[in-house]
Short mmCIF file of C-alpha atoms in Angstrom, two decimals:
data_model
loop_
_atom_site.label_atom_id
_atom_site.label_comp_id
_atom_site.label_asym_id
_atom_site.label_seq_id
_atom_site.Cartn_x
_atom_site.Cartn_y
_atom_site.Cartn_z
CA MET V 1068 0.00 0.00 0.00
CA PRO V 1069 1.49 3.38 -0.99
CA PRO V 1070 2.20 5.87 1.81
CA PRO V 1071 -0.50 8.52 2.43
CA ALA V 1072 -0.21 11.71 0.40
CA ARG V 1073 0.96 14.88 2.11
CA TRP V 1074 -1.89 17.00 3.44
CA SER V 1075 -2.03 20.67 2.60
CA LEU V 1076 -1.29 23.13 5.41
CA PRO V 1077 -4.94 24.33 5.66
CA THR V 1078 -6.12 20.71 5.86
CA ARG V 1079 -3.68 19.90 8.65
CA ILE V 1080 -4.65 23.02 10.63
CA ALA V 1081 -8.38 22.39 10.14
CA PHE V 1082 -8.03 18.78 11.28
CA ARG V 1083 -6.13 19.79 14.41
CA PHE V 1084 -8.72 22.42 15.29
CA PHE V 1085 -11.76 20.20 14.83
CA LEU V 1086 -10.19 17.23 16.61
CA ALA V 1087 -9.39 19.46 19.60
CA TYR V 1088 -12.84 21.10 19.52
CA VAL V 1089 -14.73 17.79 19.34
CA ALA V 1090 -12.57 16.29 22.09
CA LEU V 1091 -13.40 19.20 24.42
CA PHE V 1092 -17.07 18.90 23.49
CA PHE V 1093 -17.14 15.17 24.20
CA LEU V 1094 -15.28 15.47 27.50
CA THR V 1095 -17.41 18.24 29.01
CA GLU V 1096 -20.92 17.64 27.60
CA MET V 1097 -22.80 14.95 29.50
CA ARG V 1098 -25.42 14.58 26.75
CA VAL V 1099 -22.75 12.91 24.59
CA MET V 1100 -21.69 10.36 27.18
CA TYR V 1101 -25.08 9.29 28.55
CA PRO V 1102 -26.45 7.41 25.45
CA LEU V 1103 -23.11 5.60 25.05
CA MET V 1104 -23.60 3.89 28.42
CA GLY V 1105 -26.84 2.24 27.37
CA VAL V 1106 -28.75 0.54 30.17
CA PHE V 1107 -25.87 1.17 32.59
CA GLY V 1108 -26.74 4.87 32.50
CA ASN V 1109 -29.56 4.11 34.95
CA ASP V 1110 -26.99 3.10 37.56
CA LEU V 1111 -25.29 6.49 37.58
CA PRO V 1112 -25.67 8.61 40.72
CA PRO V 1113 -28.03 11.60 40.39
CA ASP V 1114 -25.19 14.13 40.26
CA ALA V 1115 -23.39 12.27 37.45
CA LEU V 1116 -25.44 14.11 34.85
CA THR V 1117 -24.05 17.48 35.95
CA ARG V 1118 -20.65 16.48 37.29
CA GLN V 1119 -18.87 17.46 34.07
CA TYR V 1120 -20.45 20.90 34.22
CA HIS V 1121 -19.32 21.39 37.80
CA LEU V 1122 -15.74 20.49 36.83
CA VAL V 1123 -15.58 23.21 34.17
CA ARG V 1124 -17.70 25.79 36.01
CA PRO V 1125 -14.68 27.73 37.38
CA VAL V 1126 -13.29 28.13 33.86
CA VAL V 1127 -16.68 29.09 32.42
CA THR V 1128 -17.28 31.61 35.22
CA TRP V 1129 -13.85 33.19 34.74
CA VAL V 1130 -14.29 33.51 30.96
CA ALA V 1131 -17.80 34.95 31.40
CA GLU V 1132 -16.67 37.57 33.93
CA HIS V 1133 -13.26 38.58 32.53
CA LEU V 1134 -13.55 38.09 28.77
CA LEU V 1135 -17.24 38.42 27.94
CA HIS V 1136 -18.33 40.57 30.92
CA VAL V 1137 -21.56 38.63 31.43
CA GLU V 1138 -23.05 36.48 34.17
CA ALA V 1139 -23.36 32.79 33.33
CA PRO V 1140 -24.45 30.77 36.38
CA LEU V 1141 -25.28 27.09 36.05
CA ILE V 1142 -29.01 26.91 36.76
CA GLU V 1143 -29.99 23.59 38.31
CA PRO V 1144 -31.79 21.35 37.75
CA VAL V 1145 -30.57 21.67 34.18
CA GLN V 1146 -33.77 21.97 32.15
CA SER V 1147 -32.33 24.08 29.34
CA GLY V 1148 -29.30 23.40 27.19
CA ASP V 1149 -29.27 27.02 26.03
CA GLN V 1150 -28.51 28.72 29.34
CA ALA V 1151 -25.90 31.48 29.24
CA PHE V 1152 -23.61 28.96 30.96
CA PHE V 1153 -23.66 26.67 27.92
CA TRP V 1154 -23.12 29.50 25.44
CA VAL V 1155 -20.02 30.51 27.39
CA LEU V 1156 -18.98 26.85 27.61
CA ALA V 1157 -19.17 26.58 23.82
CA PHE V 1158 -17.01 29.72 23.58
CA CYS V 1159 -14.52 28.01 25.90
CA TRP V 1160 -14.43 25.00 23.56
CA PHE V 1161 -13.63 27.36 20.70
CA LEU V 1162 -10.88 29.18 22.62
CA GLY V 1163 -9.42 25.91 23.90
CA ALA V 1164 -9.38 24.35 20.44
CA LEU V 1165 -7.79 27.50 19.00
CA LEU V 1166 -5.02 27.45 21.60
CA ILE V 1167 -4.39 23.72 21.14
CA THR V 1168 -4.26 24.17 17.36
CA VAL V 1169 -1.68 26.95 17.57
CA VAL V 1170 0.59 25.02 19.97
CA TRP V 1171 0.16 21.77 18.05
CA SER V 1172 0.89 23.40 14.70
CA VAL V 1173 4.09 24.97 16.03
CA LEU V 1174 5.39 21.80 17.69
CA ASP V 1175 4.34 19.44 14.90
CA ARG V 1176 4.83 21.72 11.89
CA HIS V 1177 6.90 19.19 9.90
CA ARG V 1178 4.39 16.32 10.05
CA PRO V 1179 3.04 15.70 6.51
CA HIS V 1180 -0.33 14.29 7.60
CA HIS V 1181 -2.38 12.90 10.50
CA GLU V 1182 -3.67 9.78 8.78
CA ALA V 1183 -3.50 7.52 11.86
CA LEU V 1184 -5.32 10.01 14.09
CA TYR V 1185 -7.89 10.70 11.38
CA LYS V 1186 -8.88 7.02 11.09
CA TRP V 1187 -9.74 6.73 14.76
CA PHE V 1188 -11.26 10.21 14.97
CA TYR V 1189 -13.63 9.28 12.15
CA VAL V 1190 -14.72 6.09 13.93
CA VAL V 1191 -15.30 7.80 17.28
CA VAL V 1192 -17.29 10.66 15.75
CA ARG V 1193 -19.60 8.45 13.69
CA LEU V 1194 -20.33 6.05 16.58
CA CYS V 1195 -21.02 8.91 19.00
CA LEU V 1196 -23.28 10.56 16.44
CA ALA V 1197 -25.06 7.25 15.88
CA ALA V 1198 -25.69 6.96 19.63
CA GLN V 1199 -27.34 10.39 19.66
CA LEU V 1200 -29.51 9.55 16.67
CA PHE V 1201 -30.65 6.33 18.33
CA SER V 1202 -31.47 8.27 21.52
CA PHE V 1203 -33.56 10.86 19.68
CA GLY V 1204 -34.96 8.42 17.14
CA PHE V 1205 -36.26 5.63 19.37
CA ALA V 1206 -37.95 8.22 21.61
CA LYS V 1207 -40.11 8.91 18.54
CA VAL V 1208 -40.36 5.36 17.19
CA PHE V 1209 -42.01 4.65 20.54
CA PRO V 1210 -44.07 7.86 20.32
CA LEU V 1211 -43.17 9.27 23.71
CA GLN V 1212 -41.01 12.34 23.14
CA MET V 1213 -43.81 14.46 21.68
CA SER V 1214 -46.94 12.76 23.02
CA LEU V 1215 -50.00 15.00 23.31
CA PRO V 1216 -51.05 15.63 26.95
CA LEU V 1217 -54.74 16.00 27.69
CA THR V 1218 -54.30 19.60 28.85
CA ARG V 1219 -53.44 20.61 25.27
CA LEU V 1220 -56.94 19.58 24.18
CA VAL V 1221 -58.60 22.25 26.34
CA GLU V 1222 -55.91 24.92 26.62
CA PRO V 1223 -56.52 27.98 24.37
CA PHE V 1224 -54.13 27.88 21.42
CA GLY V 1225 -53.14 31.46 22.07
CA ASP V 1226 -51.77 30.41 25.47
CA PHE V 1227 -49.42 27.84 23.95
CA ALA V 1228 -45.71 28.47 24.24
CA MET V 1229 -43.89 28.07 20.93
CA LEU V 1230 -42.40 24.78 22.16
CA ASN V 1231 -45.90 23.49 22.94
CA VAL V 1232 -47.05 24.36 19.42
CA LEU V 1233 -44.30 22.17 17.96
CA TRP V 1234 -44.84 19.34 20.45
CA SER V 1235 -48.60 19.36 19.81
CA GLN V 1236 -48.19 19.44 16.03
CA VAL V 1237 -45.94 16.38 16.04
CA GLY V 1238 -47.56 14.57 18.97
CA SER V 1239 -51.05 14.81 17.49
CA SER V 1240 -50.05 12.39 14.72
CA GLN V 1241 -48.35 9.24 15.95
CA PRO V 1242 -47.58 7.96 12.41
CA TYR V 1243 -45.73 11.19 11.64
CA GLU V 1244 -43.75 11.07 14.89
CA ILE V 1245 -42.85 7.42 14.29
CA LEU V 1246 -41.65 8.17 10.76
CA LEU V 1247 -39.48 11.02 12.05
CA GLY V 1248 -37.94 8.59 14.53
CA CYS V 1249 -37.40 5.95 11.83
CA ALA V 1250 -35.45 8.48 9.74
CA GLU V 1251 -33.13 9.25 12.67
CA VAL V 1252 -32.67 5.57 13.53
CA THR V 1253 -31.92 4.79 9.88
CA ALA V 1254 -29.19 7.43 9.82
CA GLY V 1255 -27.74 5.91 13.00
CA LEU V 1256 -27.74 2.40 11.54
CA LEU V 1257 -26.02 3.61 8.38
CA LEU V 1258 -23.36 5.34 10.47
CA VAL V 1259 -22.54 2.16 12.39
CA VAL V 1260 -21.58 0.28 9.20
CA PRO V 1261 -18.31 1.72 7.77
CA ARG V 1262 -19.31 1.19 4.12
CA THR V 1263 -22.57 3.14 4.51
CA ALA V 1264 -21.25 5.77 6.94
CA LEU V 1265 -21.15 8.56 4.34
CA LEU V 1266 -24.81 8.03 3.43
CA GLY V 1267 -25.66 8.02 7.13
CA ALA V 1268 -23.73 11.26 7.68
CA LEU V 1269 -25.55 12.95 4.79
CA LEU V 1270 -28.93 11.83 6.12
CA ALA V 1271 -27.96 12.92 9.64
CA ALA V 1272 -26.83 16.33 8.39
CA VAL V 1273 -30.20 16.94 6.70
CA GLU V 1274 -32.21 15.69 9.68
CA MET V 1275 -30.23 17.57 12.32
CA THR V 1276 -30.33 20.77 10.27
CA GLN V 1277 -34.12 20.51 10.22
CA VAL V 1278 -34.14 19.85 13.98
CA LEU V 1279 -31.85 22.85 14.54
CA ILE V 1280 -34.19 25.11 12.56
CA LEU V 1281 -37.19 23.84 14.54
CA ASN V 1282 -35.35 24.28 17.84
CA ALA V 1283 -34.39 27.84 16.92
CA THR V 1284 -37.79 28.91 15.61
CA TYR V 1285 -39.94 27.12 18.21
CA GLN V 1286 -37.82 28.01 21.27
CA VAL V 1287 -36.72 24.47 22.07
CA PRO V 1288 -33.83 24.87 24.57
CA LEU V 1289 -31.45 22.46 22.84
CA LYS V 1290 -30.07 24.63 20.05
CA ILE V 1291 -26.40 24.49 21.08
CA PHE V 1292 -26.36 20.71 21.33
CA THR V 1293 -28.26 20.23 18.05
CA PHE V 1294 -25.84 22.56 16.27
CA HIS V 1295 -22.98 20.33 17.40
CA LEU V 1296 -24.76 17.25 16.03
CA VAL V 1297 -24.95 19.05 12.68
CA LEU V 1298 -21.25 19.86 13.04
CA LEU V 1299 -20.38 16.21 13.70
CA SER V 1300 -22.35 15.20 10.58
CA LEU V 1301 -20.49 17.75 8.45
CA ILE V 1302 -17.12 16.63 9.85
CA LEU V 1303 -17.89 13.14 8.55
CA VAL V 1304 -19.00 14.50 5.17
CA ALA V 1305 -16.12 17.00 4.75
CA PRO V 1306 -13.47 14.53 3.43
CA HIS V 1307 -15.87 13.59 0.62
CA ALA V 1308 -17.05 17.12 -0.22
CA VAL V 1309 -15.14 17.41 -3.51
CA ARG V 1310 -16.27 14.00 -4.72
CA LEU V 1311 -19.87 14.76 -3.77
CA ALA V 1312 -19.74 18.08 -5.63
CA LYS V 1313 -18.46 16.32 -8.74
CA PHE V 1314 -21.19 13.69 -8.48
CA PHE V 1315 -24.14 16.02 -7.90
CA VAL V 1316 -23.10 19.20 -9.73
CA SER V 1317 -20.80 18.31 -12.63
CA ASP V 1318 -20.98 15.65 -15.30
CA GLN V 1319 -17.70 14.15 -14.19
CA GLY V 1320 -17.58 10.54 -13.09
CA ILE V 1321 -16.00 9.59 -9.78
CA GLY V 1322 -14.12 6.46 -8.86
CA PRO V 1323 -14.12 4.48 -5.61
CA VAL V 1324 -12.65 6.16 -2.58
CA ALA V 1325 -9.54 4.78 -0.92
CA ARG V 1326 -10.65 4.46 2.70
CA PRO V 1327 -7.85 4.45 5.30
CA GLN V 1328 -7.82 1.13 7.13
CA LEU V 1329 -7.64 0.92 10.91
CA PHE V 1330 -5.27 -2.06 10.83
CA ARG V 1331 -2.97 -3.80 8.37
CA THR V 1332 -4.06 -7.44 8.63
CA ARG V 1333 -7.35 -8.84 7.39
CA ARG V 1334 -8.01 -10.57 10.71
CA ALA V 1335 -7.59 -7.32 12.64
CA LEU V 1336 -9.85 -5.50 10.20
CA SER V 1337 -12.52 -8.18 10.57
CA LEU V 1338 -12.35 -7.92 14.35
CA ALA V 1339 -12.57 -4.12 14.17
CA LEU V 1340 -15.66 -4.34 11.95
CA ALA V 1341 -17.26 -6.89 14.27
CA GLY V 1342 -16.51 -4.66 17.24
CA GLN V 1343 -18.19 -1.66 15.61
CA LEU V 1344 -21.26 -3.68 14.63
CA LEU V 1345 -21.53 -5.19 18.12
CA PHE V 1346 -21.24 -1.73 19.68
CA GLY V 1347 -23.98 -0.48 17.36
CA ALA V 1348 -26.15 -3.46 18.33
CA TRP V 1349 -25.49 -2.63 22.00
CA LEU V 1350 -26.63 0.96 21.46
CA VAL V 1351 -29.79 -0.13 19.63
CA THR V 1352 -30.67 -2.86 22.14
CA SER V 1353 -30.13 -0.57 25.12
CA GLN V 1354 -32.22 2.23 23.65
CA VAL V 1355 -35.06 -0.09 22.61
CA HIS V 1356 -35.04 -1.64 26.09
CA GLU V 1357 -35.29 1.75 27.81
CA GLU V 1358 -37.97 3.14 25.50
CA TRP V 1359 -40.00 -0.06 25.72
CA LYS V 1360 -40.00 0.21 29.52
CA LEU V 1361 -41.18 3.81 29.27
CA TRP V 1362 -43.85 2.85 26.72
CA ASP V 1363 -45.21 0.17 29.06
CA THR V 1364 -45.22 2.71 31.89
CA ILE V 1365 -46.48 5.97 30.37
CA GLY V 1366 -47.25 5.11 26.74
CA ALA V 1367 -50.70 5.10 25.16
CA ALA V 1368 -51.18 1.41 26.03
CA GLY V 1369 -49.70 1.73 29.53
CA PRO V 1370 -51.64 1.77 32.80
CA LYS V 1371 -53.82 4.79 33.45
CA PRO V 1372 -54.18 6.49 36.84
CA PRO V 1373 -57.55 6.47 38.60
CA LEU V 1374 -60.02 8.98 37.12
CA TYR V 1375 -57.99 9.26 33.89
CA GLY V 1376 -59.55 11.71 31.46
CA ILE V 1377 -61.01 15.22 31.18
CA TRP V 1378 -63.87 16.13 33.52
CA ASN V 1379 -66.17 19.13 33.09
CA VAL V 1380 -67.14 20.80 36.36
CA VAL V 1381 -70.93 21.14 36.56
CA LYS V 1382 -71.04 22.32 40.17
CA PHE V 1383 -68.36 23.95 42.33
CA ALA V 1384 -69.10 24.90 45.92
CA SER V 1385 -66.53 26.49 48.22
CA ASP V 1386 -67.12 26.76 51.98
CA GLY V 1387 -70.78 25.89 51.43
CA ARG V 1388 -71.30 28.62 48.82
CA ASP V 1389 -72.10 27.70 45.23
CA ARG V 1390 -69.81 29.42 42.73
CA PRO V 1391 -71.41 29.81 39.28
CA PRO V 1392 -69.23 29.42 36.14
CA VAL V 1393 -68.26 33.07 35.75
CA ALA V 1394 -65.21 33.86 33.62
CA THR V 1395 -63.96 36.44 36.13
CA ASP V 1396 -63.76 33.84 38.94
CA GLU V 1397 -60.05 33.01 38.91
CA ASN V 1398 -60.27 30.25 41.53
CA ARG V 1399 -63.26 28.24 40.31
CA TRP V 1400 -62.42 25.11 38.36
CA ASN V 1401 -63.87 24.71 34.88
CA ARG V 1402 -62.25 21.33 34.17
CA PHE V 1403 -60.33 18.66 36.07
CA ILE V 1404 -57.75 16.72 34.03
CA VAL V 1405 -56.05 13.47 35.07
CA ASP V 1406 -53.34 12.33 32.68
CA THR V 1407 -50.48 9.88 32.55
CA THR V 1408 -47.07 11.24 33.54
CA HIS V 1409 -45.13 13.21 30.91
CA SER V 1410 -41.47 14.14 31.21
CA TYR V 1411 -42.23 17.82 30.66
CA GLN V 1412 -45.16 18.07 33.12
CA PRO V 1413 -44.88 18.44 36.92
CA GLY V 1414 -47.58 15.85 37.55
CA PRO V 1415 -50.46 13.92 36.05
CA VAL V 1416 -53.25 16.15 37.45
CA SER V 1417 -54.27 19.62 36.31
CA SER V 1418 -57.17 21.99 36.75
CA GLN V 1419 -58.37 24.53 34.22
CA ARG V 1420 -59.69 27.75 35.67
CA MET V 1421 -62.61 29.72 34.27
CA ASN V 1422 -60.23 32.09 32.45
CA GLY V 1423 -58.68 29.13 30.58
CA SER V 1424 -55.41 29.00 32.54
CA ILE V 1425 -53.97 25.62 33.51
CA VAL V 1426 -52.65 24.78 37.00
CA ASP V 1427 -50.55 21.61 37.32
CA TYR V 1428 -50.34 19.50 40.45
CA ALA V 1429 -48.21 16.64 41.68
CA ALA V 1430 -50.78 14.04 42.71
CA THR V 1431 -50.79 10.98 44.94
CA PHE V 1432 -53.73 8.60 44.54
CA THR V 1433 -54.82 6.15 47.25
CA PRO V 1434 -57.50 4.08 45.48
CA SER V 1435 -58.30 1.99 48.57
CA LYS V 1436 -59.30 5.15 50.45
CA ARG V 1437 -60.58 6.86 47.28
CA ALA V 1438 -58.34 9.79 48.14
CA ILE V 1439 -56.15 12.25 46.25
CA VAL V 1440 -53.40 14.44 47.72
CA LEU V 1441 -52.38 17.41 45.57
CA ALA V 1442 -49.28 19.61 45.76
CA ARG V 1443 -47.98 22.57 43.77
CA GLY V 1444 -44.34 22.67 42.87
CA ASN V 1445 -44.24 26.47 42.92
CA ASP V 1446 -45.98 26.77 46.31
CA PRO V 1447 -44.71 24.25 48.89
CA THR V 1448 -47.08 25.61 51.54
CA TRP V 1449 -50.21 24.72 49.53
CA SER V 1450 -51.83 21.29 49.59
CA GLY V 1451 -55.08 19.73 48.50
CA ARG V 1452 -56.82 16.72 50.05
CA LEU V 1453 -59.82 15.28 48.23
CA THR V 1454 -61.93 12.15 48.34
CA PHE V 1455 -63.75 10.96 45.23
CA ALA V 1456 -66.95 9.03 44.57
CA GLN V 1457 -68.49 7.81 41.31
CA SER V 1458 -72.14 6.91 40.85
CA ASN V 1459 -71.22 5.70 37.34
CA PRO V 1460 -68.05 5.87 35.15
CA ASN V 1461 -69.08 9.25 33.72
CA LYS V 1462 -70.03 10.99 36.98
CA LEU V 1463 -67.57 12.12 39.63
CA THR V 1464 -67.82 13.91 42.96
CA LEU V 1465 -64.85 15.44 44.80
CA ASP V 1466 -65.02 16.54 48.44
CA GLY V 1467 -62.30 17.89 50.67
CA PHE V 1468 -59.95 20.85 50.90
CA LEU V 1469 -58.07 22.91 48.29
CA GLY V 1470 -55.70 24.89 50.42
CA LYS V 1471 -57.88 26.31 53.20
CA ASP V 1472 -61.12 26.15 51.21
CA LYS V 1473 -63.55 23.31 51.82
CA VAL V 1474 -64.94 22.27 48.43
CA HIS V 1475 -67.64 20.11 46.90
CA ILE V 1476 -67.23 19.53 43.17
CA GLU V 1477 -69.50 17.61 40.79
CA LEU V 1478 -68.09 16.64 37.41
CA GLU V 1479 -69.00 14.88 34.14
CA LYS V 1480 -66.51 12.99 31.99
CA VAL V 1481 -65.70 14.25 28.50
CA ASP V 1482 -65.56 11.79 25.62
CA LEU V 1483 -61.97 12.18 24.37
CA ASP V 1484 -63.04 11.14 20.86
CA SER V 1485 -65.15 14.31 20.72
CA PHE V 1486 -61.90 16.18 20.02
CA PRO V 1487 -61.13 15.95 16.27
CA ILE V 1488 -57.39 16.01 16.95
CA ARG V 1489 -57.79 12.76 18.94
CA ARG V 1490 -60.42 11.16 16.74
CA ASP V 1491 -59.26 11.74 13.20
CA GLY V 1492 -56.35 9.80 11.74
CA VAL V 1493 -54.98 9.50 8.22
CA GLN V 1494 -57.65 10.10 5.56
CA TRP V 1495 -56.69 8.98 2.08
CA VAL V 1496 -59.94 10.01 0.35
CA GLN V 1497 -60.99 13.60 1.02
CA ASP V 1498 -63.61 15.27 -1.14
CA ALA V 1499 -63.11 18.71 0.43
CA PRO V 1500 -60.69 20.55 2.69
CA TYR V 1501 -61.09 19.34 6.26
CA GLU V 1502 -62.88 21.78 8.55
CA PRO V 1503 -64.32 20.24 11.72
CA ARG V 1504 -66.55 23.23 12.48
CA LEU V 1505 -68.39 22.77 9.18
CA GLN V 1506 -69.08 19.14 10.00
CA THR V 1507 -70.82 19.97 13.27
CA ARG V 1508 -73.34 22.43 11.88
#
């Protein structure tokens, strides 16, 4: 085999920079490491998910204060990947990679190429990217990531946050969400196999670019991380950019690419291929196992809590006084909603006030005592204690206390199929544009 050709100076500098940048990204971003651990990620201590951030916090704080003159505290629990802390952290990756590149280029200026490093860098990047695609993809193949909570059915659309608009649009159609997940999983599978890795990187680049646009325009707090997944995809595509341009843009034919081999002997190459395929199988199996457990727990076919559904309040009495359904009454319930647990909701129980606002509660059911204990995450001093009775499956009575108010509430169950967004699926034959209001006249 002939020795590798000499790389141009810009190519060598670019490789050094991106290798250093990706290494810093991998070492300090927990979202990269977690999917790689598969089922063993559940055994990590609670602080393991933020330990990397705590290690780099002194550096991030110093850069924020002395170079950027901004405040960038780490807000915990970490519910947003776009905090000022993470923007400054990304700037630190850039500065660190720049410094490493300068020192490396000075000390190693006579090296003609980095072929050996490149081979392993390429493998690590594509397997890490595949792990992320499996994590995102299987959360949609088992339609859990963007499932539609019951509160969205009764909440005024104008009250939706931009993120809720996106989640509701995707979550209202399970086939669409599943297909989105299948596309991401397919890209991950293609990345695991060396021969199809370029096709997987191209597919991943398109998918992650779309996700980045959605995250930016719908205020999903994962823009920084998604941008780096796009970057990883483009790093994998970059060595083939000229050949791809010739294939898609010009009329010139292209020959097979000479892929650098990890090892010299056929046996070693076979073992390396088997190792990559087994690691990919481990990632897939682990992710399917975790999502299947979640699906059995909180998925559409999973167990439902007592009183599951949407209940219209037909009578609401507080301290013995009947409170009519007046829109200006901010404390009277209009609806009572009991849902399965969602990762982005504080609890499975909500009430809708007369003005349309939604109040979420953490709820504890004791079916044997027919009791419910409610708590508000934003008000630790408030509690609700209710007992429930049902004369039939569609009638419900709640008695007890909401805070200091003694209440008696009578409710009627809403047929969930009365909501077109829940009832209507794919329609192949449509004689007119769909307008549910016209059909009810």
